[in-house]
Structure formats: C-alpha cells, structure tokens
Short mmCIF file of C-alpha atoms in Angstrom, two decimals:
data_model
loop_
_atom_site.label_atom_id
_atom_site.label_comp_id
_atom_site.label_asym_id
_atom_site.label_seq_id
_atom_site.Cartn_x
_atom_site.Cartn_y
_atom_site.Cartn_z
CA UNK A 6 -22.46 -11.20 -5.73
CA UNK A 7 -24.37 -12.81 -3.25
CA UNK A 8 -23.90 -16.46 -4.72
CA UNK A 9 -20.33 -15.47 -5.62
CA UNK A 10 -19.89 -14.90 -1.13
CA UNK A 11 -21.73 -18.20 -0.60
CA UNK A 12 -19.63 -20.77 -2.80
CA UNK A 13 -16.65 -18.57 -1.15
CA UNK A 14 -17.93 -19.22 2.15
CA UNK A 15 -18.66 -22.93 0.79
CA UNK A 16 -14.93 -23.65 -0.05
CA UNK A 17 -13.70 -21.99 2.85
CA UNK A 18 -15.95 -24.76 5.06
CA UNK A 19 -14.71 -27.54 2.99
CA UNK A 20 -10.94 -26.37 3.14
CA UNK A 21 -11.62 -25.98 6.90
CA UNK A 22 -12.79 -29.85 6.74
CA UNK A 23 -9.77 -30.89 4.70
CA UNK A 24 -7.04 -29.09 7.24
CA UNK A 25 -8.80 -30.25 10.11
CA UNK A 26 -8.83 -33.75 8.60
CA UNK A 27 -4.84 -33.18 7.71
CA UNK A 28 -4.06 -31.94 11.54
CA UNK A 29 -5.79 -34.74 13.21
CA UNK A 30 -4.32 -37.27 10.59
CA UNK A 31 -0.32 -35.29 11.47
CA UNK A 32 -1.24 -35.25 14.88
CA UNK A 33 -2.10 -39.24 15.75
CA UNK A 34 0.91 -40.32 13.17
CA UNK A 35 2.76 -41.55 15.34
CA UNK A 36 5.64 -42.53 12.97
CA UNK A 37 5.74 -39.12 11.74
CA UNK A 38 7.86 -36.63 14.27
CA UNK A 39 6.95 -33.28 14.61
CA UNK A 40 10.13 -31.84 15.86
CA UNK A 41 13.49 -33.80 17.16
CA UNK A 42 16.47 -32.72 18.55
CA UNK A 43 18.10 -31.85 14.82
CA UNK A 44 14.78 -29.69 14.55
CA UNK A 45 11.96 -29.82 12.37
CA UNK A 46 10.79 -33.81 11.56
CA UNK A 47 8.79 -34.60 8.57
CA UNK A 48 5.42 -33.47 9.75
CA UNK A 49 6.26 -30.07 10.51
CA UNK A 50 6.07 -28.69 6.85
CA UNK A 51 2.51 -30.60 6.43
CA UNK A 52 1.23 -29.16 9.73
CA UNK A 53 2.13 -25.64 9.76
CA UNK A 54 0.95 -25.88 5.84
CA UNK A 55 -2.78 -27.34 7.37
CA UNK A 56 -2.69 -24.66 9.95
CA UNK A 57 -2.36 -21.69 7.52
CA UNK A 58 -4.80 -23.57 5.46
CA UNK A 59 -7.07 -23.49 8.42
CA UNK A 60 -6.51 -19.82 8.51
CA UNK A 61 -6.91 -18.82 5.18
CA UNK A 62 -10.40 -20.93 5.22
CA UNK A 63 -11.83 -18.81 8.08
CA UNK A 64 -11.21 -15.97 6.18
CA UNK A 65 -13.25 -17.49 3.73
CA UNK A 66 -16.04 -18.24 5.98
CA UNK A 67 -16.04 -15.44 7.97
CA UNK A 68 -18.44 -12.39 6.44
CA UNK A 69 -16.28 -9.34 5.08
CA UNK A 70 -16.55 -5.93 3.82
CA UNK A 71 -15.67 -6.79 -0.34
CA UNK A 72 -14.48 -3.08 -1.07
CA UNK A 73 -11.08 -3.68 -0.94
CA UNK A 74 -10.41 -7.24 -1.93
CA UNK A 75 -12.47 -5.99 -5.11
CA UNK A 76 -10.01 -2.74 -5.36
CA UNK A 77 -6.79 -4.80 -4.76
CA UNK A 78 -5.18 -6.05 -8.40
CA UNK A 79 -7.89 -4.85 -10.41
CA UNK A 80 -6.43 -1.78 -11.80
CA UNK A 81 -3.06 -2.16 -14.15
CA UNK A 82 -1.62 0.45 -12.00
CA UNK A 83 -1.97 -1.89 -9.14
CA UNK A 84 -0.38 -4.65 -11.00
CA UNK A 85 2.72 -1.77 -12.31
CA UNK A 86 2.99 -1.41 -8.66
CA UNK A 87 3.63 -4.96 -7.41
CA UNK A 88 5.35 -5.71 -9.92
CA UNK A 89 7.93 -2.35 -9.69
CA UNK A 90 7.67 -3.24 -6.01
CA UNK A 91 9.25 -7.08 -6.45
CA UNK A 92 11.92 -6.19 -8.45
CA UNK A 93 13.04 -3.35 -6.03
CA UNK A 94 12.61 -5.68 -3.33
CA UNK A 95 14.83 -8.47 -5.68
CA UNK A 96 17.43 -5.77 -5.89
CA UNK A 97 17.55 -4.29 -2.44
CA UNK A 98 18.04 -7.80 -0.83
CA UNK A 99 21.61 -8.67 -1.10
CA UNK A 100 22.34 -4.80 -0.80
CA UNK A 101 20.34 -3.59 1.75
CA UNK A 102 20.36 -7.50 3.66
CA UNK A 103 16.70 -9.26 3.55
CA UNK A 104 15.09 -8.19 6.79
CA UNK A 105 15.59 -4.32 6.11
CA UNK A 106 13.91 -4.95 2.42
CA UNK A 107 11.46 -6.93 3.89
CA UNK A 108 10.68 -4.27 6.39
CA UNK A 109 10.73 -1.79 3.90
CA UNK A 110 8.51 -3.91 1.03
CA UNK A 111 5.63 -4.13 3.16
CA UNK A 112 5.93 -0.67 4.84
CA UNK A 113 5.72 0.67 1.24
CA UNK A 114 3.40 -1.39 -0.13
CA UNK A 115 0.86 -0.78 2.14
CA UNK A 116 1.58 3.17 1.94
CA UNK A 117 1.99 3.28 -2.07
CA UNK A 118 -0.71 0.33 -3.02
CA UNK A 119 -3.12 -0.07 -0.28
CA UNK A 120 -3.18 3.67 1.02
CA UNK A 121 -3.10 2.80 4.44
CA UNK A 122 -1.67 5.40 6.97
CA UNK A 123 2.32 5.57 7.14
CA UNK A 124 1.91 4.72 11.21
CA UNK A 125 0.10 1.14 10.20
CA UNK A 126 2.26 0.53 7.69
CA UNK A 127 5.50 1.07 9.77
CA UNK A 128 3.79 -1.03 12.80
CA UNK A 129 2.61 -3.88 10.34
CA UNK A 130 6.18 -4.10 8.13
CA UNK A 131 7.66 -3.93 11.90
CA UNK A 132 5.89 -6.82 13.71
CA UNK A 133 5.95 -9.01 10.04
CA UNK A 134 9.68 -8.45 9.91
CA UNK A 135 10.14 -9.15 13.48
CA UNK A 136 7.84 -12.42 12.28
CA UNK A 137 9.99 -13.93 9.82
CA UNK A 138 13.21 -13.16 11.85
CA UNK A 139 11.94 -15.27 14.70
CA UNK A 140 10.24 -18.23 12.48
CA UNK A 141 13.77 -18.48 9.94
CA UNK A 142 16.28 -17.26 11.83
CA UNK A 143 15.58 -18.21 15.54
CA UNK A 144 13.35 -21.26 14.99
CA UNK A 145 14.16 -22.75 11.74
CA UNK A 146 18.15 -21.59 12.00
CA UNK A 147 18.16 -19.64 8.10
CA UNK A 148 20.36 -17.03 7.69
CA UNK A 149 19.21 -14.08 6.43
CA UNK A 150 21.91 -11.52 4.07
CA UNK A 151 22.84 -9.06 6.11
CA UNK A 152 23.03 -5.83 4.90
CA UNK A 153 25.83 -2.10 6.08
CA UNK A 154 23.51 -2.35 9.14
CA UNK A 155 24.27 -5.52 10.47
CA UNK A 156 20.79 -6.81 9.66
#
C-alpha cells in the first residue's frame, strides 16, 4: 500500500505540473479569449478543465484516510446501487425537471451508498444543486427541464 500512495501522490504532482503548465499557457494566449460579450471564448472550456485538473491532483497529493475510497465500488452491491441510482435519476429528469433529481440523486446517494447522515446529505445535494444552477443556468445560460414545481 505504501508504494501504491506514493506513485498516487507521484501522478498527482505531475498532473499538478501539467495544469499549471496548461493555465499559464491559457492565461498569456493572447489570441485565445477567455470570455466576450456573447460569453464563454475558446479558452474557457480548456481552463476551467486545467483548474479541476489542478484540483483533482491535490487530492492526489494530499495524504488521506484510504478506508473509504477502498469501500466505495468494491462491493457488487455498491455497483447495483449506482447503477439502480442512474437510471432512476435518467427517469426522474424530464418528470420531476433536472435540478429536483439532481438534488435528490446526491441526497440519496450519499444516504443509501455512502451512509452518511441524512442532515449532510440534504446540505451537500443542496449547495451542489444550488452549484450547477448557478454555473448552467445563470453563467453559462442552459436551461434546465423544469419539472410540476417550477424547477
């Protein structure tokens, strides 16, 4: 286990490198426009993309308790789960309109699959629904289906 943690925490410092590399490369292209008045330009995509790369590698390099990225997927009842889980989430969508499915996804997800407490859920599907409302809907201008609530 212990090299398995270091060539994680290897990759995670040369993914760092590489999104680094990719910001500083977006940022000084000058030819390249981040946003315009239409909205986003053709380095927005590549940015925000080296950003959550940049993210995703400090989670790599930062030191973590294993338990429950070992527990996670392992089991086939974990995988029934997700999987049950998407297609209820592909059906509620048009009925129920996207954000309340959304909300409701990861608010049971984290109850049914990760076993977290049914206040963190709630507070986590809240603020990640409240999330993608304001990056499609208010920034990006993508409709969401709205569902008998108006949502």
């Amino acid at each position: 286990l212990g090299s398995l943690i270091s060539v994680e925490r290897a990759f995670g410092f040369a993914l760092a490198i590489l999104s680094l590399l990719c910001i500083f490369d977006l940022r000084n292209a000058s030819y390249l426009v981040f946003w315009d008045s239409s909205g986003p330009g053709p380095s927005w995509l590549p940015y925000v993309t080296a950003v959550i790369l940049l993210i995703l590698a400090l989670f790599l390099i930062v030191p973590r308790s294993r338990t429950s990225v070992l527990q996670l997927g392992t089991s086939p009842s974990g995988t029934v789960k997700y999987i049950l889980l998407v297609l209820a989430l592909a059906w509620a969508f048009p009925i129920l309109g996207g954000l309340v499915s959304l909300c409701l996804f990861v608010v049971i997800e984290m109850v049914w699959v990760e076993k977290h407490k049914w206040s963190t859920s709630i507070a986590v599907g809240l603020v990640s629904t409240v999330a993608v409302w304001g990056i499609f809907t208010k920034l990006l201008g993508v409709s969401f289906p709205t569902g008998p609530f108006g949502i």
